[in-house]
Short mmCIF file of C-alpha atoms and ligand atoms in Angstrom, two decimals:
data_model
loop_
_atom_site.label_atom_id
_atom_site.label_comp_id
_atom_site.label_asym_id
_atom_site.label_seq_id
_atom_site.Cartn_x
_atom_site.Cartn_y
_atom_site.Cartn_z
CA MET B 21 -0.01 0.01 0.04
CA VAL B 22 1.25 3.51 -0.79
CA ASP B 23 0.60 5.85 2.12
CA PHE B 24 1.38 9.57 2.02
CA THR B 25 0.55 10.10 5.69
CA LEU B 26 3.36 11.44 7.89
CA THR B 27 4.20 9.63 11.11
CA ASP B 28 3.79 11.49 14.44
CA GLU B 29 7.64 11.93 14.54
CA GLN B 30 7.70 13.35 10.99
CA LYS B 31 4.79 15.69 11.77
CA ALA B 32 6.61 16.88 14.96
CA LEU B 33 9.81 17.55 12.97
CA GLN B 34 7.85 19.43 10.27
CA GLU B 35 6.08 21.52 12.96
CA MET B 36 9.40 22.30 14.64
CA ALA B 37 10.90 23.49 11.33
CA HIS B 38 7.74 25.48 10.54
CA ASP B 39 7.88 27.06 13.96
CA PHE B 40 11.55 28.00 13.35
CA ALA B 41 10.73 29.48 9.94
CA THR B 42 7.83 31.45 11.42
CA LYS B 43 9.66 32.81 14.47
CA GLU B 44 13.26 33.10 13.39
CA ILE B 45 13.20 33.43 9.57
CA ARG B 46 10.10 35.24 8.42
CA PRO B 47 10.50 38.27 10.78
CA VAL B 48 13.97 39.18 9.29
CA ALA B 49 13.65 37.76 5.72
CA TRP B 50 12.58 40.92 3.87
CA GLU B 51 15.05 43.11 5.75
CA TYR B 52 17.95 40.76 5.15
CA ASP B 53 16.94 40.55 1.48
CA LYS B 54 17.02 44.34 1.19
CA GLU B 55 20.45 44.72 2.69
CA GLY B 56 21.90 41.44 1.42
CA THR B 57 22.70 40.51 5.05
CA TRP B 58 24.25 37.13 5.77
CA PRO B 59 21.96 35.59 8.45
CA ALA B 60 24.67 34.76 11.03
CA GLU B 61 22.31 34.85 14.01
CA VAL B 62 19.62 32.75 12.33
CA LEU B 63 22.23 30.21 11.28
CA LYS B 64 23.52 29.88 14.82
CA LYS B 65 19.99 29.20 16.09
CA ALA B 66 19.37 26.71 13.26
CA TRP B 67 22.53 24.87 14.36
CA GLU B 68 21.40 24.92 17.94
CA VAL B 69 17.99 23.42 17.24
CA GLY B 70 19.51 20.73 14.95
CA ILE B 71 18.02 21.72 11.57
CA MET B 72 21.46 22.58 10.19
CA ASN B 73 23.56 19.46 9.41
CA SER B 74 20.40 17.30 9.92
CA GLY B 75 21.64 14.60 7.55
CA ILE B 76 25.02 14.02 9.32
CA PRO B 77 24.94 10.51 10.77
CA GLU B 78 24.71 10.07 14.52
CA GLN B 79 28.18 8.42 14.79
CA TYR B 80 29.69 11.72 13.67
CA GLY B 81 27.63 13.80 16.11
CA GLY B 82 24.76 14.73 13.81
CA PRO B 83 20.99 14.11 14.22
CA GLY B 84 21.15 11.42 11.51
CA ALA B 85 17.90 12.51 9.89
CA SER B 86 16.78 10.50 6.87
CA HIS B 87 16.60 12.13 3.41
CA PHE B 88 12.79 12.25 3.79
CA GLU B 89 13.05 14.00 7.12
CA GLY B 90 15.58 16.41 5.58
CA ILE B 91 13.14 17.50 2.82
CA LEU B 92 10.37 18.04 5.37
CA ILE B 93 12.70 20.53 7.08
CA GLU B 94 13.79 22.14 3.77
CA GLU B 95 10.29 22.83 2.55
CA GLU B 96 9.62 24.81 5.70
CA LEU B 97 12.95 26.72 5.38
CA GLY B 98 12.07 27.56 1.71
CA TRP B 99 8.67 28.74 2.90
CA GLY B 100 10.34 30.99 5.46
CA CYS B 101 12.96 32.43 3.07
CA SER B 102 14.86 30.50 0.43
CA GLY B 103 17.98 32.70 0.78
CA ILE B 104 18.23 31.89 4.51
CA GLY B 105 17.11 28.34 3.83
CA THR B 106 19.93 27.87 1.29
CA SER B 107 22.40 29.23 3.78
CA ILE B 108 21.17 26.70 6.40
CA ALA B 109 21.13 23.76 3.92
CA CYS B 110 24.59 24.57 2.47
CA ASN B 111 26.55 22.46 4.92
CA GLY B 112 24.54 19.48 3.76
CA LEU B 113 25.82 19.87 0.23
CA ALA B 114 29.39 20.32 1.31
CA ALA B 115 29.23 17.38 3.69
CA MET B 116 27.61 14.97 1.28
CA PRO B 117 30.81 14.04 -0.70
CA ILE B 118 32.52 13.42 2.64
CA THR B 119 29.75 11.13 3.81
CA ILE B 120 29.84 9.19 0.54
CA GLY B 121 33.55 9.17 -0.22
CA GLY B 122 35.44 10.06 2.91
CA SER B 123 37.60 7.64 4.90
CA GLU B 124 36.43 6.96 8.51
CA GLU B 125 39.07 9.39 9.76
CA THR B 126 38.05 12.17 7.39
CA LYS B 127 34.39 11.74 8.30
CA LYS B 128 35.15 11.84 12.00
CA LYS B 129 37.28 14.96 11.59
CA TYR B 130 35.26 17.06 9.19
CA LEU B 131 31.66 15.97 9.79
CA GLY B 132 32.50 16.08 13.52
CA MET B 133 33.73 19.70 13.15
CA LEU B 134 30.34 20.77 11.75
CA THR B 135 28.45 19.18 14.62
CA GLU B 136 30.75 20.33 17.41
CA GLU B 137 30.28 24.08 16.76
CA PRO B 138 28.36 26.26 14.31
CA LEU B 139 30.88 26.17 11.52
CA PHE B 140 30.31 26.32 7.77
CA ALA B 141 31.54 24.33 4.80
CA SER B 142 31.10 24.99 1.11
CA PHE B 143 30.87 22.76 -2.01
CA CYS B 144 33.23 24.00 -4.71
CA LEU B 145 32.43 22.59 -8.12
CA THR B 146 31.48 25.46 -10.46
CA GLU B 147 34.11 27.61 -12.24
CA PRO B 148 33.79 30.66 -14.49
CA ASP B 149 34.13 28.44 -17.54
CA ALA B 150 32.71 25.20 -16.14
CA GLY B 151 29.07 25.52 -14.93
CA SER B 152 26.80 22.87 -16.50
CA ASP B 153 29.85 21.32 -18.18
CA VAL B 154 31.57 20.06 -15.05
CA SER B 155 34.38 18.32 -16.88
CA GLY B 156 35.53 21.65 -18.35
CA MET B 157 36.99 22.71 -14.96
CA ARG B 158 40.51 24.11 -14.85
CA THR B 159 41.36 23.95 -11.17
CA THR B 160 44.23 21.52 -10.74
CA ALA B 161 45.46 19.27 -7.93
CA VAL B 162 49.01 17.98 -8.37
CA ARG B 163 50.30 15.20 -6.14
CA LYS B 164 53.63 16.10 -4.47
CA GLY B 165 54.75 13.39 -2.07
CA ASP B 166 52.11 12.92 0.61
CA LYS B 167 50.27 16.12 -0.43
CA TYR B 168 48.18 17.54 -3.23
CA VAL B 169 48.67 21.15 -4.29
CA LEU B 170 45.59 22.94 -5.56
CA ASN B 171 45.40 25.96 -7.88
CA GLY B 172 42.37 27.53 -9.40
CA SER B 173 39.19 29.56 -8.82
CA LYS B 174 35.70 28.43 -8.05
CA CYS B 175 32.70 30.77 -8.42
CA PHE B 176 29.08 31.01 -7.07
CA ILE B 177 30.11 29.34 -3.85
CA THR B 178 27.39 29.44 -1.25
CA ASN B 179 28.65 30.44 2.25
CA GLY B 180 32.09 30.66 0.60
CA ALA B 181 33.28 33.70 2.50
CA TYR B 182 32.34 32.09 5.88
CA ALA B 183 33.44 28.48 5.29
CA SER B 184 36.03 26.79 7.50
CA PHE B 185 36.62 24.11 4.89
CA TYR B 186 35.66 23.30 1.34
CA THR B 187 34.90 20.19 -0.67
CA VAL B 188 36.78 21.01 -3.87
CA TYR B 189 36.79 19.34 -7.22
CA ALA B 190 40.00 19.61 -9.27
CA LYS B 191 41.65 18.03 -12.30
CA THR B 192 44.23 15.38 -11.32
CA ASP B 193 44.57 14.33 -14.96
CA LYS B 194 44.06 17.23 -17.37
CA ASP B 195 43.73 15.02 -20.42
CA ALA B 196 41.17 12.57 -19.07
CA GLY B 197 37.97 14.69 -19.22
CA HIS B 198 35.45 13.67 -16.57
CA ARG B 199 37.68 10.73 -15.66
CA GLY B 200 40.44 13.09 -14.58
CA ILE B 201 38.65 14.91 -11.72
CA SER B 202 39.21 14.24 -8.01
CA ALA B 203 37.59 15.66 -4.87
CA PHE B 204 39.27 16.89 -1.74
CA VAL B 205 38.49 18.32 1.67
CA VAL B 206 40.40 21.61 1.79
CA PRO B 207 40.68 23.43 5.16
CA ARG B 208 40.74 27.17 4.85
CA ASP B 209 44.14 28.74 5.30
CA ASP B 210 46.03 31.84 4.11
CA THR B 211 46.41 30.41 0.61
CA VAL B 212 42.62 30.36 0.15
CA THR B 213 41.32 33.75 -0.85
CA VAL B 214 37.79 35.13 -1.11
CA ASP B 215 37.83 37.24 -4.23
CA LYS B 216 34.31 38.41 -4.78
CA LYS B 217 30.92 38.56 -3.08
CA GLU B 218 28.15 38.52 -5.67
CA ASP B 219 25.37 41.06 -5.55
CA LYS B 220 22.47 38.86 -6.49
CA MET B 221 18.95 39.43 -7.86
CA GLY B 222 17.38 37.16 -5.27
CA GLN B 223 18.21 34.89 -2.31
CA ARG B 224 20.20 37.96 -1.26
CA ALA B 225 20.64 36.72 2.34
CA SER B 226 22.84 33.91 1.11
CA ASN B 227 26.52 34.50 0.60
CA THR B 228 27.78 33.73 -2.85
CA ALA B 229 31.53 34.11 -3.37
CA THR B 230 34.44 33.35 -5.60
CA ILE B 231 37.08 31.32 -3.86
CA THR B 232 40.63 30.93 -5.13
CA PHE B 233 43.16 28.26 -4.19
CA ASN B 234 46.71 29.56 -4.55
CA GLU B 235 49.28 26.77 -4.17
CA THR B 236 46.96 25.32 -1.46
CA GLU B 237 48.39 22.18 0.07
CA VAL B 238 46.25 19.38 1.50
CA PRO B 239 47.34 16.03 2.88
CA ALA B 240 46.81 13.13 0.43
CA ALA B 241 44.46 11.69 3.06
CA ASN B 242 42.03 14.46 2.29
CA LEU B 243 41.29 12.93 -1.12
CA LEU B 244 37.65 11.75 -1.24
CA ALA B 245 36.84 8.42 -2.81
CA GLN B 246 39.54 7.43 -5.29
CA GLU B 247 41.78 9.62 -7.46
CA ASN B 248 39.90 10.54 -10.68
CA ALA B 249 36.54 9.44 -9.24
CA GLY B 250 35.51 13.02 -8.46
CA PHE B 251 33.05 13.47 -11.35
CA LYS B 252 30.93 10.53 -10.23
CA LEU B 253 31.22 11.68 -6.68
CA ALA B 254 29.82 15.08 -7.69
CA MET B 255 26.95 13.45 -9.60
CA THR B 256 26.15 11.12 -6.74
CA THR B 257 26.21 14.04 -4.35
CA LEU B 258 23.82 16.09 -6.51
CA ASP B 259 21.45 13.14 -6.82
CA ARG B 260 21.24 13.20 -3.03
CA THR B 261 20.94 16.94 -2.58
CA ARG B 262 18.60 17.90 -5.42
CA PRO B 263 15.54 16.60 -3.47
CA GLY B 264 16.41 19.21 -0.87
CA VAL B 265 16.58 21.95 -3.49
CA ALA B 266 13.21 20.75 -4.85
CA ALA B 267 11.83 20.95 -1.28
CA ILE B 268 13.02 24.55 -0.92
CA ALA B 269 11.27 25.32 -4.21
CA VAL B 270 8.08 23.74 -2.94
CA GLY B 271 8.31 26.01 0.08
CA ILE B 272 8.55 29.07 -2.18
CA ALA B 273 5.63 27.93 -4.25
CA ARG B 274 3.54 27.31 -1.10
CA ALA B 275 4.39 30.73 0.26
CA ALA B 276 3.41 32.36 -3.02
CA LEU B 277 0.11 30.46 -2.97
CA GLU B 278 -0.60 31.50 0.58
CA PHE B 279 0.14 35.15 -0.07
CA ALA B 280 -2.02 35.06 -3.26
CA ILE B 281 -4.98 33.46 -1.38
CA GLU B 282 -4.78 35.96 1.49
CA TYR B 283 -4.54 38.98 -0.81
CA SER B 284 -7.27 37.78 -3.16
CA LYS B 285 -9.71 37.62 -0.28
CA GLU B 286 -8.86 41.19 0.79
CA ARG B 287 -8.60 43.02 -2.51
CA VAL B 288 -11.95 44.24 -3.79
CA GLN B 289 -12.52 44.99 -7.52
CA PHE B 290 -15.85 45.22 -9.29
CA GLY B 291 -17.54 45.18 -5.88
CA VAL B 292 -16.27 41.81 -4.68
CA PRO B 293 -13.01 40.34 -3.39
CA ILE B 294 -10.94 39.33 -6.42
CA ALA B 295 -11.01 35.69 -5.13
CA MET B 296 -14.66 35.71 -6.33
CA HIS B 297 -13.53 36.22 -9.94
CA GLN B 298 -12.92 33.05 -11.89
CA ALA B 299 -9.87 34.65 -13.58
CA ILE B 300 -8.16 34.69 -10.17
CA GLN B 301 -9.58 31.36 -8.98
CA PHE B 302 -8.04 29.57 -11.97
CA ILE B 303 -4.62 31.10 -11.26
CA ILE B 304 -4.89 29.95 -7.64
CA ALA B 305 -6.12 26.50 -8.64
CA ASP B 306 -3.09 25.98 -10.87
CA MET B 307 -0.76 27.16 -8.16
CA ALA B 308 -2.29 24.79 -5.64
CA THR B 309 -2.02 21.76 -8.04
CA ASP B 310 1.60 22.59 -8.76
CA VAL B 311 2.47 22.71 -5.05
CA GLU B 312 0.87 19.31 -4.51
CA ALA B 313 2.51 17.75 -7.57
CA ALA B 314 5.95 19.25 -6.79
CA ARG B 315 5.77 17.98 -3.24
CA LEU B 316 4.86 14.43 -4.28
CA LEU B 317 7.81 14.30 -6.74
CA THR B 318 10.06 15.67 -4.02
CA TRP B 319 8.87 13.14 -1.44
CA GLN B 320 9.37 10.33 -3.98
CA SER B 321 12.89 11.43 -4.85
CA ALA B 322 13.93 11.46 -1.19
CA SER B 323 12.09 8.25 -0.26
CA LEU B 324 13.98 6.32 -2.97
CA LEU B 325 17.26 7.43 -1.37
CA ASP B 326 16.07 6.18 2.05
CA GLN B 327 15.23 2.87 0.43
CA GLY B 328 18.81 2.70 -0.95
CA ARG B 329 17.48 2.93 -4.49
CA SER B 330 18.76 5.03 -7.44
CA ASN B 331 17.02 8.40 -7.63
CA THR B 332 18.89 10.03 -10.51
CA LEU B 333 15.76 10.33 -12.58
CA ALA B 334 13.41 11.01 -9.70
CA SER B 335 15.63 13.79 -8.29
CA SER B 336 15.80 15.51 -11.69
CA HIS B 337 12.04 15.21 -12.09
CA ALA B 338 11.57 16.76 -8.64
CA LYS B 339 14.14 19.50 -8.99
CA ARG B 340 12.99 20.51 -12.50
CA PHE B 341 9.29 20.46 -11.73
CA ALA B 342 9.51 22.09 -8.30
CA ALA B 343 11.83 24.87 -9.49
CA ASP B 344 9.56 25.67 -12.48
CA ALA B 345 6.48 25.47 -10.20
CA ALA B 346 8.12 27.95 -7.77
CA MET B 347 8.95 30.39 -10.56
CA LYS B 348 5.41 30.13 -12.00
CA ALA B 349 3.69 30.40 -8.57
CA ALA B 350 5.80 33.46 -7.60
CA THR B 351 5.14 35.10 -10.95
CA ASP B 352 1.44 34.36 -10.65
CA ALA B 353 1.37 35.67 -7.07
CA VAL B 354 2.73 38.96 -8.40
CA GLN B 355 -0.04 38.90 -11.03
CA VAL B 356 -2.70 38.37 -8.34
CA TYR B 357 -1.31 41.37 -6.47
CA GLY B 358 -1.40 43.39 -9.74
CA GLY B 359 0.49 46.73 -9.53
CA TYR B 360 1.16 46.19 -5.83
CA GLY B 361 2.87 42.88 -6.57
CA TYR B 362 5.55 44.78 -8.39
CA ILE B 363 6.27 47.00 -5.41
CA LYS B 364 8.91 46.07 -2.84
CA GLU B 365 6.60 47.04 0.02
CA TYR B 366 4.59 43.93 -0.70
CA PRO B 367 5.98 40.43 -0.07
CA VAL B 368 5.69 38.62 -3.42
CA GLU B 369 8.28 40.39 -5.67
CA LYS B 370 10.97 38.93 -3.41
CA LEU B 371 9.56 35.43 -3.99
CA MET B 372 9.75 35.96 -7.75
CA ARG B 373 13.41 37.05 -7.50
CA ASP B 374 14.21 34.19 -5.13
CA ALA B 375 12.44 31.52 -7.22
CA LYS B 376 14.51 32.27 -10.27
CA LEU B 377 17.64 30.82 -8.62
CA MET B 378 15.89 27.51 -8.11
CA GLN B 379 15.88 27.04 -11.92
CA ILE B 380 19.65 27.77 -12.00
CA TYR B 381 21.54 26.36 -9.04
CA GLU B 382 22.47 22.66 -8.43
CA GLY B 383 21.80 21.98 -12.08
CA THR B 384 19.79 24.31 -14.32
CA ALA B 385 16.28 23.47 -15.52
CA GLN B 386 17.85 22.50 -18.82
CA ILE B 387 20.39 20.16 -17.23
CA GLN B 388 17.54 18.43 -15.32
CA ARG B 389 15.69 17.99 -18.57
CA LEU B 390 18.89 16.58 -20.18
CA VAL B 391 19.21 14.03 -17.34
CA ILE B 392 15.50 13.21 -17.59
CA ALA B 393 15.78 12.69 -21.37
CA ARG B 394 18.88 10.52 -21.02
CA GLU B 395 17.47 8.47 -18.16
CA THR B 396 14.12 8.01 -19.94
CA LEU B 397 15.68 7.07 -23.28
CA MET B 398 18.69 5.12 -21.91
CA PRO B 399 18.19 4.16 -18.25
CA SER B 400 21.51 4.50 -16.39
CA ARG B 401 23.47 1.85 -14.63
CA ALA B 402 25.79 4.50 -13.07
CA GLN B 403 27.40 3.45 -9.86
CA ALA B 404 28.34 5.73 -7.01
CA PRO B 405 32.08 5.68 -6.13
CA SER B 406 32.87 3.99 -2.84
CA ALA B 407 34.77 5.38 0.10
CA LYS B 408 38.54 4.89 0.20
N1 COS C 25 25.55 9.02 -10.71
C1 COS C 25 26.72 8.33 -10.90
N2 COS C 25 27.40 8.40 -12.03
C2 COS C 25 26.96 9.25 -12.96
C3 COS C 25 25.78 10.02 -12.83
C4 COS C 25 25.11 9.87 -11.61
N3 COS C 25 23.97 10.56 -11.43
N4 COS C 25 25.57 10.76 -13.97
C5 COS C 25 26.60 10.50 -14.78
N5 COS C 25 27.42 9.55 -14.18
C6 COS C 25 28.63 8.91 -14.75
C7 COS C 25 28.27 8.31 -16.13
O1 COS C 25 27.83 6.97 -15.94
C8 COS C 25 29.65 8.34 -16.83
O2 COS C 25 30.41 7.30 -16.33
P1 COS C 25 31.60 6.61 -17.15
O3 COS C 25 32.78 7.45 -16.97
O4 COS C 25 31.78 5.28 -16.50
O5 COS C 25 31.15 6.51 -18.58
C9 COS C 25 30.23 9.64 -16.28
O6 COS C 25 29.54 9.96 -15.07
C10 COS C 25 30.04 10.84 -17.21
O7 COS C 25 28.66 10.98 -17.48
P2 COS C 25 28.11 11.84 -18.67
O8 COS C 25 28.71 11.35 -19.93
O9 COS C 25 26.58 11.85 -18.53
O10 COS C 25 28.70 13.30 -18.38
P3 COS C 25 28.43 14.68 -19.05
O11 COS C 25 29.70 15.42 -19.13
O12 COS C 25 27.59 14.52 -20.24
O13 COS C 25 27.63 15.43 -17.89
C11 COS C 25 25.67 16.26 -16.76
C12 COS C 25 26.37 15.10 -17.45
C13 COS C 25 25.43 17.39 -17.76
C14 COS C 25 24.34 15.74 -16.31
C15 COS C 25 26.50 16.80 -15.54
O14 COS C 25 27.71 17.39 -16.00
C16 COS C 25 25.77 17.77 -14.70
O15 COS C 25 24.97 17.31 -13.86
N6 COS C 25 26.03 19.06 -14.85
C17 COS C 25 25.44 20.09 -13.99
C18 COS C 25 26.29 20.31 -12.81
C19 COS C 25 25.64 21.08 -11.75
O16 COS C 25 24.56 20.72 -11.25
N7 COS C 25 26.24 22.18 -11.34
C20 COS C 25 25.66 23.00 -10.35
C21 COS C 25 26.72 23.40 -9.38
S1 COS C 25 26.68 22.51 -7.95
S2 COS C 25 25.82 23.78 -6.77
#
């Protein structure tokens, strides 16, 4: 039997995350958006209540939440503010390659660091000339004795300016395309520079930086999985984290729907609240269906992971559909608000700016469609790389 009912524990977790989003995120979200303020205080509180690093296994000091529990939290964070939600969820992305490919010692050290105090880590894959085309990266890691030396720049790095360590992808064999990439844990030191903080259209509370590694040395033990297995490690990581991105998008779409419902009941035109007009009802009906459908795809993509099954296709379905649903819902919420929707004094223009990023980061809407097309036409037998 398929049952979409949450257990009492899952409901309690969802309520806790909703309560956090209501009390700690919503009251500051629009102000932080305006100023582009990194939400240090909110992040500290999120760490304290255990909704940051929720997926880190218990043996490394984390709450050990399942993937499904993780997305229940992330939908609420996205509902509160996707910029702040992205900042909270960022450690999960950086930690995932360590969880999958780190040695026991590496996991203890670096996953442990994140759970011992409110520290931040960033996932460094994208480069100025290597976005969707991961294998076009130019950052190099050269083995010298018992060390690797890294050189190169990574851009659009979430929490980059505040991270204590980075999970970095670099070429260990320049001529081997995707088979010449390796992944490393790189602690921040003086050779790591923060070159640029981006001034973004939306999700302005999240920090997005360019990070450069200048002759940065790491012990060979910081290699994740095997040498030249980094591309697959990145893909396996993204399969596991895209359900969380989809959940944040569901949260944005739900917020847009709620604002649109509320406003349509207050705003009177032609002598009745605009919610009485079929033109508005149909917009709201489509938003509501999209929220439900996006959530079900998201739940499925996370549940497959918890069952130990491949979710490459499901996570791309979820990420693509939920991101597009968030963009459409936010745009339609602006439409329901009419002229007021376009004004910063009202809440929905922020949602429209925020939603746009959901169609771009962790794999654009087009990359998701590419994965869906490939997986549908030629189902994959791709294997995740193992730990060292
Ligand atoms: N899990 C495990 N292995 C995978 C995989 C997955 N989900 N997807 C691909 N692979 C493997 C393939 O099986 C292939 O293995 P072999 O070397 O054994 O042949 C290898 O990886 C290369 O795969 P592919 O040929 O599909 O690579 P492409 O260069 O065509 O890239 C896309 C595939 C475009 C899907 C990938 O580069 C991608 O996801 N890009 C977007 C990156 C992204 O999301 N960036 C956002 C920044 S992170 S915030």
